[in-house]
Coordinates of C-alpha atoms in Angstrom, one line a residue:
D2 CA 83.1 -6.4 -1.3
A3 CA 86.3 -8.2 0.4
T4 CA 86.9 -11.1 2.4
N5 CA 88.6 -10.0 5.6
L6 CA 89.0 -13.0 7.8
E7 CA 91.3 -10.8 10.7
S8 CA 87.8 -8.7 11.1
A9 CA 85.8 -11.4 11.2
L10 CA 88.5 -13.7 13.8
N11 CA 87.9 -9.8 16.1
L12 CA 84.2 -9.8 15.7
A13 CA 84.0 -13.1 16.8
Q14 CA 86.5 -12.6 19.8
A15 CA 84.9 -9.6 21.0
S16 CA 81.4 -11.0 20.9
M17 CA 82.2 -13.8 23.2
S18 CA 82.2 -13.6 27.5
E19 CA 84.9 -14.4 29.3
D20 CA 83.5 -17.1 31.5
T21 CA 82.3 -19.4 28.7
T22 CA 84.2 -22.3 26.6
R23 CA 85.0 -20.2 23.4
R24 CA 85.5 -21.8 20.1
I25 CA 85.4 -20.6 16.5
V26 CA 85.0 -22.3 13.6
I27 CA 86.1 -20.5 10.6
V28 CA 84.2 -22.1 6.6
T29 CA 86.5 -20.7 4.1
D30 CA 88.7 -21.5 0.6
G31 CA 91.9 -19.9 2.2
N32 CA 91.7 -17.0 0.3
E33 CA 91.5 -13.4 1.5
N34 CA 92.1 -9.8 0.0
I35 CA 91.8 -7.6 3.2
G36 CA 93.8 -8.1 6.6
Q37 CA 96.1 -10.8 8.1
A38 CA 94.3 -13.4 9.3
R39 CA 97.5 -15.7 10.5
K40 CA 98.7 -13.5 12.8
L41 CA 95.7 -12.6 14.8
A42 CA 94.8 -16.2 15.1
A43 CA 97.7 -16.6 17.0
R44 CA 96.9 -14.2 19.3
V45 CA 93.4 -15.1 19.6
A46 CA 94.8 -19.3 20.1
D47 CA 96.6 -17.5 22.8
S48 CA 93.7 -15.9 24.8
G49 CA 92.4 -19.6 25.4
I50 CA 89.8 -19.4 22.0
G51 CA 90.2 -22.5 19.9
I52 CA 90.1 -22.2 16.0
D53 CA 88.4 -24.8 13.6
V54 CA 89.1 -24.5 9.8
V55 CA 86.1 -26.2 7.7
P56 CA 88.1 -25.7 4.2
V57 CA 86.0 -25.2 1.4
I58 CA 87.7 -27.2 -1.5
L59 CA 86.7 -25.9 -5.2
D60 CA 86.9 -28.5 -8.0
S61 CA 86.9 -26.3 -11.0
N62 CA 90.3 -24.3 -12.3
S63 CA 88.3 -21.1 -12.4
E64 CA 86.0 -19.5 -10.1
V65 CA 83.5 -16.7 -10.7
L66 CA 82.2 -14.4 -8.1
V67 CA 79.8 -11.6 -8.5
E68 CA 81.3 -9.3 -6.4
K69 CA 79.1 -6.2 -6.1
I70 CA 76.3 -3.8 -7.4
D71 CA 77.5 -0.4 -7.3
L72 CA 75.2 2.2 -7.2
P73 CA 75.4 5.9 -6.4
N74 CA 74.5 6.9 -2.9
N75 CA 71.6 9.7 -3.6
I76 CA 69.5 9.1 -6.6
R77 CA 66.7 11.8 -7.2
K78 CA 63.6 10.9 -8.7
G79 CA 64.0 10.9 -12.4
Q80 CA 67.3 11.1 -12.5
P81 CA 69.5 8.5 -14.7
F82 CA 72.2 7.2 -13.2
E83 CA 74.4 4.4 -14.1
A84 CA 74.8 1.3 -11.4
R85 CA 77.8 -0.9 -12.0
V86 CA 78.0 -4.8 -12.1
V87 CA 81.4 -6.4 -11.0
V88 CA 82.1 -9.9 -11.3
N89 CA 85.4 -11.6 -10.8
N90 CA 86.8 -14.4 -12.7
Y91 CA 89.5 -16.1 -10.6
S92 CA 91.7 -18.7 -12.7
E93 CA 94.0 -20.6 -11.5
G94 CA 97.8 -21.0 -13.4
D95 CA 98.6 -20.0 -16.8
S96 CA 94.9 -20.2 -17.5
T97 CA 93.9 -17.2 -19.2
E98 CA 90.3 -19.0 -20.7
P99 CA 87.1 -16.3 -20.7
V100 CA 84.4 -17.7 -18.8
K101 CA 80.9 -17.5 -21.1
G102 CA 77.3 -17.5 -19.1
K103 CA 74.4 -14.8 -18.7
L104 CA 74.0 -12.1 -16.5
R105 CA 70.6 -11.2 -15.1
V106 CA 69.9 -8.0 -12.8
T107 CA 66.3 -7.4 -11.2
Q108 CA 65.1 -4.5 -9.4
K109 CA 62.5 -4.9 -6.6
V110 CA 60.0 -2.4 -5.0
G111 CA 57.1 -3.3 -3.1
G112 CA 57.6 -7.1 -3.4
E113 CA 57.8 -7.1 -6.9
P114 CA 60.8 -8.1 -9.1
Q115 CA 61.3 -6.6 -12.6
L116 CA 63.7 -7.8 -15.2
L117 CA 65.9 -5.1 -16.1
L118 CA 68.9 -6.7 -17.8
E119 CA 69.7 -10.2 -19.2
E120 CA 72.4 -10.6 -21.8
D121 CA 75.1 -13.1 -23.0
V122 CA 78.3 -12.0 -21.4
T123 CA 82.4 -13.1 -21.7
L124 CA 84.2 -12.7 -18.8
D125 CA 88.3 -12.1 -19.2
P126 CA 90.3 -13.7 -16.4
G127 CA 90.1 -10.9 -13.5
K128 CA 87.3 -8.0 -12.8
N129 CA 84.6 -7.6 -15.2
V130 CA 82.7 -4.6 -15.5
F131 CA 79.4 -4.2 -16.7
P132 CA 77.2 -0.9 -16.7
L133 CA 73.5 -0.2 -16.7
R134 CA 71.9 3.1 -17.2
H135 CA 69.1 3.1 -15.7
E136 CA 66.4 5.7 -14.2
I137 CA 63.6 5.4 -11.2
D138 CA 60.5 7.4 -11.7
Q139 CA 58.8 6.6 -8.0
P140 CA 60.5 7.1 -4.9
A141 CA 60.8 4.0 -2.5
A142 CA 63.0 2.1 -1.2
Y143 CA 64.4 -0.5 -4.2
I144 CA 66.3 -3.6 -4.1
Y145 CA 68.9 -4.3 -7.2
N146 CA 70.3 -8.2 -7.4
A147 CA 72.7 -9.4 -10.1
E148 CA 73.4 -13.2 -10.9
F149 CA 75.6 -14.7 -13.2
V150 CA 74.6 -18.2 -14.4
P151 CA 77.6 -19.8 -16.3
A152 CA 76.8 -21.6 -19.8
S153 CA 79.0 -24.6 -18.1
E154 CA 79.1 -25.8 -14.3
S155 CA 82.5 -26.7 -15.1
V156 CA 84.0 -23.7 -15.2
D157 CA 82.5 -22.1 -11.8
G158 CA 83.8 -24.0 -8.5
L159 CA 81.2 -22.3 -6.4
S160 CA 77.8 -21.6 -7.5
Q161 CA 76.8 -20.1 -4.2
N162 CA 78.6 -16.6 -4.6
N163 CA 77.1 -16.0 -8.2
S164 CA 74.5 -13.4 -7.1
A165 CA 75.1 -10.0 -5.3
T166 CA 72.5 -7.6 -3.8
A167 CA 72.4 -4.2 -3.9
Y168 CA 69.8 -1.4 -1.7
T169 CA 69.1 2.2 -2.5
Y170 CA 66.6 4.8 -1.7
V171 CA 65.0 7.1 -3.4
R172 CA 63.0 9.9 -1.5
G173 CA 60.5 12.1 -2.2
K174 CA 58.9 15.2 -0.7
G175 CA 57.1 13.5 2.4
R176 CA 56.8 9.9 3.6
V177 CA 53.9 7.9 4.4
L178 CA 53.7 4.7 5.8
V179 CA 51.1 2.3 4.7
I180 CA 50.4 -1.0 7.0
E181 CA 48.5 -3.9 5.2
D182 CA 46.9 -6.8 5.8
R183 CA 48.8 -9.5 4.9
N184 CA 45.8 -11.3 3.3
R185 CA 44.6 -8.6 1.7
V186 CA 47.9 -7.2 0.1
G187 CA 47.2 -4.8 -3.0
D188 CA 44.1 -2.9 -1.8
F189 CA 45.7 0.4 -1.5
D190 CA 47.7 0.1 -4.8
L191 CA 45.6 2.8 -6.0
M192 CA 46.4 5.0 -3.4
I193 CA 50.0 4.1 -3.2
D194 CA 50.5 4.9 -6.7
A195 CA 48.7 7.8 -6.4
L196 CA 51.2 9.5 -3.7
R197 CA 53.8 8.4 -5.5
D198 CA 52.8 10.3 -8.8
N199 CA 53.2 13.4 -6.2
N200 CA 56.1 12.6 -4.9
I201 CA 55.6 11.2 -1.7
E202 CA 57.7 8.2 -0.6
V203 CA 55.5 5.2 0.5

């Protein structure tokens, strides 16, 4: 949910053996919204760990980031709930131009993606929250993916951060593990559907 270079440096330092040559490479645009990496970096360097920084240069005056898909922790079968997609439109200087594009949300269960939402949206500078009302009628593990596609590439400096993924688990009364032959996937679909119809998680 955030960029925490201080935490990343702590983890990197803790995972290194004392009797080795140690070096940390940080690939970053220099922005951090949690922690203070500068203070920790001096301490890490004093302990004999080299730090290299590879800067990510953004050529655009604005940057769009799909921060997260916010899902409830506990979802019951058949219970309507609201997911929220949080998209941040960073604008440099005094720029207050909105960014237009398309927001697409998909749900995947059992390897099969299903399109839940695809609409044209306009992002105001700062955080933009898009609610999505939804209902799950089968117990299973679900993967949600939200993606923003800008109308023009010139308004978004880095396309790699334009999607976010979230997971949720809808429990049934019982659980059954089905192991399939990779070459015969789908042979048990009728049985799986029957189990799920009876509120059994597969």
